[in-house]
């Protein structure tokens, strides 16, 4: 899609935008399917074994029938940071309920080889300053992140009340008692003055609905339940020695597969990487963190400064320096500098969007050129190129994924956007060709577009029997993404309708955690029994959100994926999946002032 032109004496490829756009649409159209989210299989019944926890044995215990001050659903970052802030505020009677066998959430389940964070550890790992932990690498690997979760759990005493391997089945507001009833799959039936929910967006694994999937007689598992007993090796990246004589297929080439493939490539006798849509894979440039350097920068308040600096670099609020310097800040800088090239009188929203598009074309061309410079086999290289705008799918960064395709025994099986045709007793079929394998690894991702209640496993009931699914029947409605009218003493910890900072989710969570702790302390100290957002304040907040420019991701022009509801119209409710119109930095400033004011405008205390 490029031709070479002479610009100011240097050879620079000119991008044929029309040809590129046509190619993008052609590739999207190949992948569009009428069944959208229904193409995936819910893991249950005969497939339920794919959900079993391979990491921690389940321990029998007596059901809980007592009362706690605060119960939180989910033991990932959201629960940990909220729990920590509550403990700091003197509220120590905190019970975290978690379906995994330990804290960690995503990082509990995702122990596949090579798993690491894609956002720099210094800002991604929560409570580094509070725990005194120095990340070992710019992008830490999963075991270290899991350890950080455990460290937070221990330091704040959150293990004491935690219920692991426990799933909430029902939550109900008991109006006469001003408290919540919580019921679980372990027979628990206890009450809490306050509840919080941080169940995360990507925690229910899904399988591709490939015909014959149940018939495979070899070994198979989902990447979020890695079977090290079968593969050998460990989450720290030790060679999976048991695969030396195995033919293995990994189905899917999203962010998970990109990280796992290099490890599989060096371990398997034969590896088939089965691709429907290529990921964009940019430079990673990971490096160890130098303790001396860290000591120099880790002065009081350092993590907050880094968080704020990163967030500023992501938005219009340009910071003077870029402390983090990663793929995200690079992306923002490029877009900004393209926009700044516009003459002042031409800085219209339309021209700004075109400048954004130009910057995207350039970036994606760079990423495609990178494939050619690394992958030796021409056909493989061509098939590994991503033909869509960078934010159509989760951008990936890796310095060993593309290289893995130069390893003898590693084969890219490109399905030309069609996916696997069939799974048989002995392997899989693509384009009419059968491949025999000993093991199939499903890197097929997690449920996103399914009903919220299906993913959560419960539908909480607030005032006057109101279910959350009813309250949100036409779309999510909250104040700050935290409070929902009709659900007193309940708090949600997630990014939407708040900062909605997608590039660094934990920043949203730590801010929400601090907010919740402040409000609960105020409620208790003031002798109140209930706190609830008023209808008026919630409506006002939602109206404000809807004045924004809307969603940055999810365009129907994109190749299908979970970012755009698999290419299907997401319906009118999707317009509520937005953040504060003035951006993340402005939101965090606003929230801080709102918290500090002590008035908690919009909340009613009784
Ligand atoms: P994804 O949903 O991103 O990828 C699923 C893969 O399975 C896609 O390549 C998809 O193809 C493929 N697939 C689905 N059905 C079929 C089929 N029938 N035949 C062949 N292939 C098929 O899941 P991941 O687990 O990779 O990632 C999920 C999310 O988790 C990421 O987007 C990211 O948000 C997060 N993550 C973050 C990481 C980090 O921060 N370091 C690391 C890993 C994950 P297609 O694209 O065509 O749909």
Coordinates of C-alpha atoms and ligand atoms in Angstrom, one line a residue, residues 39-40 107 112 116-118 202 206 208 210 251-257 259 274 276-277 393-394 419-420 443-446 560 562 566, ligand 1:
X39 CA -20.4 -18.0 17.7
X40 CA -18.7 -18.7 21.0
X107 CA -3.4 -12.6 37.4
X112 CA 0.3 -19.0 30.8
X116 CA 3.2 -10.1 31.5
X117 CA 1.6 -6.7 31.7
X118 CA 1.3 -4.5 28.7
X202 CA -12.8 -10.4 31.2
X206 CA -15.0 -18.7 26.2
X208 CA -14.8 -21.0 19.9
X210 CA -16.0 -24.9 16.2
X251 CA -6.1 -21.5 18.4
X252 CA -6.3 -17.7 18.5
X253 CA -3.7 -15.0 18.0
X254 CA -4.8 -12.2 20.4
X255 CA -2.8 -10.7 23.2
X256 CA -2.6 -14.0 25.2
X257 CA -1.3 -16.0 22.2
X259 CA 2.8 -13.8 24.7
X274 CA -4.0 -21.1 14.1
X276 CA -8.2 -15.9 12.1
X277 CA -7.1 -12.3 12.5
X393 CA -8.1 -4.6 18.4
X394 CA -6.0 -4.7 21.5
X419 CA -11.5 -19.6 11.5
X420 CA -11.1 -23.3 12.1
X443 CA -6.4 -18.8 23.3
X444 CA -9.9 -17.8 22.4
X445 CA -10.4 -15.1 25.0
X446 CA -13.2 -14.2 27.4
X560 CA -14.8 -7.8 14.3
X562 CA -14.9 -7.8 21.4
X566 CA -18.0 -8.7 17.0
Ligands
LIG1 P1 -8.9 -12.4 22.4 O1 -10.4 -12.4 22.5 O2 -8.2 -11.1 22.2 O3 -8.4 -13.3 21.2 C1 -9.1 -14.5 20.9 C2 -8.5 -15.1 19.7 O4 -9.2 -16.3 19.3 C3 -8.6 -14.1 18.5 O5 -7.4 -14.2 17.8 C4 -9.7 -14.7 17.7 O6 -9.7 -14.4 16.3 C5 -9.5 -16.2 17.9 N1 -10.6 -17.1 17.6 C6 -11.9 -17.0 18.0 N2 -12.6 -17.9 17.4 C7 -11.9 -18.5 16.5 C8 -12.1 -19.6 15.6 N3 -13.3 -20.1 15.5 N4 -11.1 -20.0 14.9 C9 -9.8 -19.5 15.0 N5 -9.6 -18.5 15.9 C10 -10.6 -18.0 16.6 O7 -8.4 -13.2 23.7 P2 -7.0 -13.0 24.5 O8 -7.0 -14.0 25.6 O9 -5.9 -13.1 23.6 O10 -7.0 -11.6 25.1 C11 -8.2 -11.1 25.7 C12 -7.9 -9.8 26.4 O11 -7.2 -9.9 27.6 C13 -7.0 -8.8 25.6 O12 -7.6 -8.2 24.6 C14 -6.5 -7.9 26.6 O13 -7.4 -7.0 26.9 C15 -6.3 -8.9 27.8 N6 -4.9 -9.4 27.8 C16 -4.0 -8.5 28.3 C17 -2.7 -8.8 28.3 C18 -1.7 -7.9 28.9 O14 -2.1 -6.8 29.3 N7 -0.5 -8.2 28.9 C19 -2.2 -10.1 27.9 C20 -3.2 -11.0 27.4 C21 -4.5 -10.6 27.3 P3 -10.4 -13.0 15.9 O15 -9.5 -12.0 16.2 O16 -10.6 -13.2 14.4 O17 -11.7 -12.9 16.6

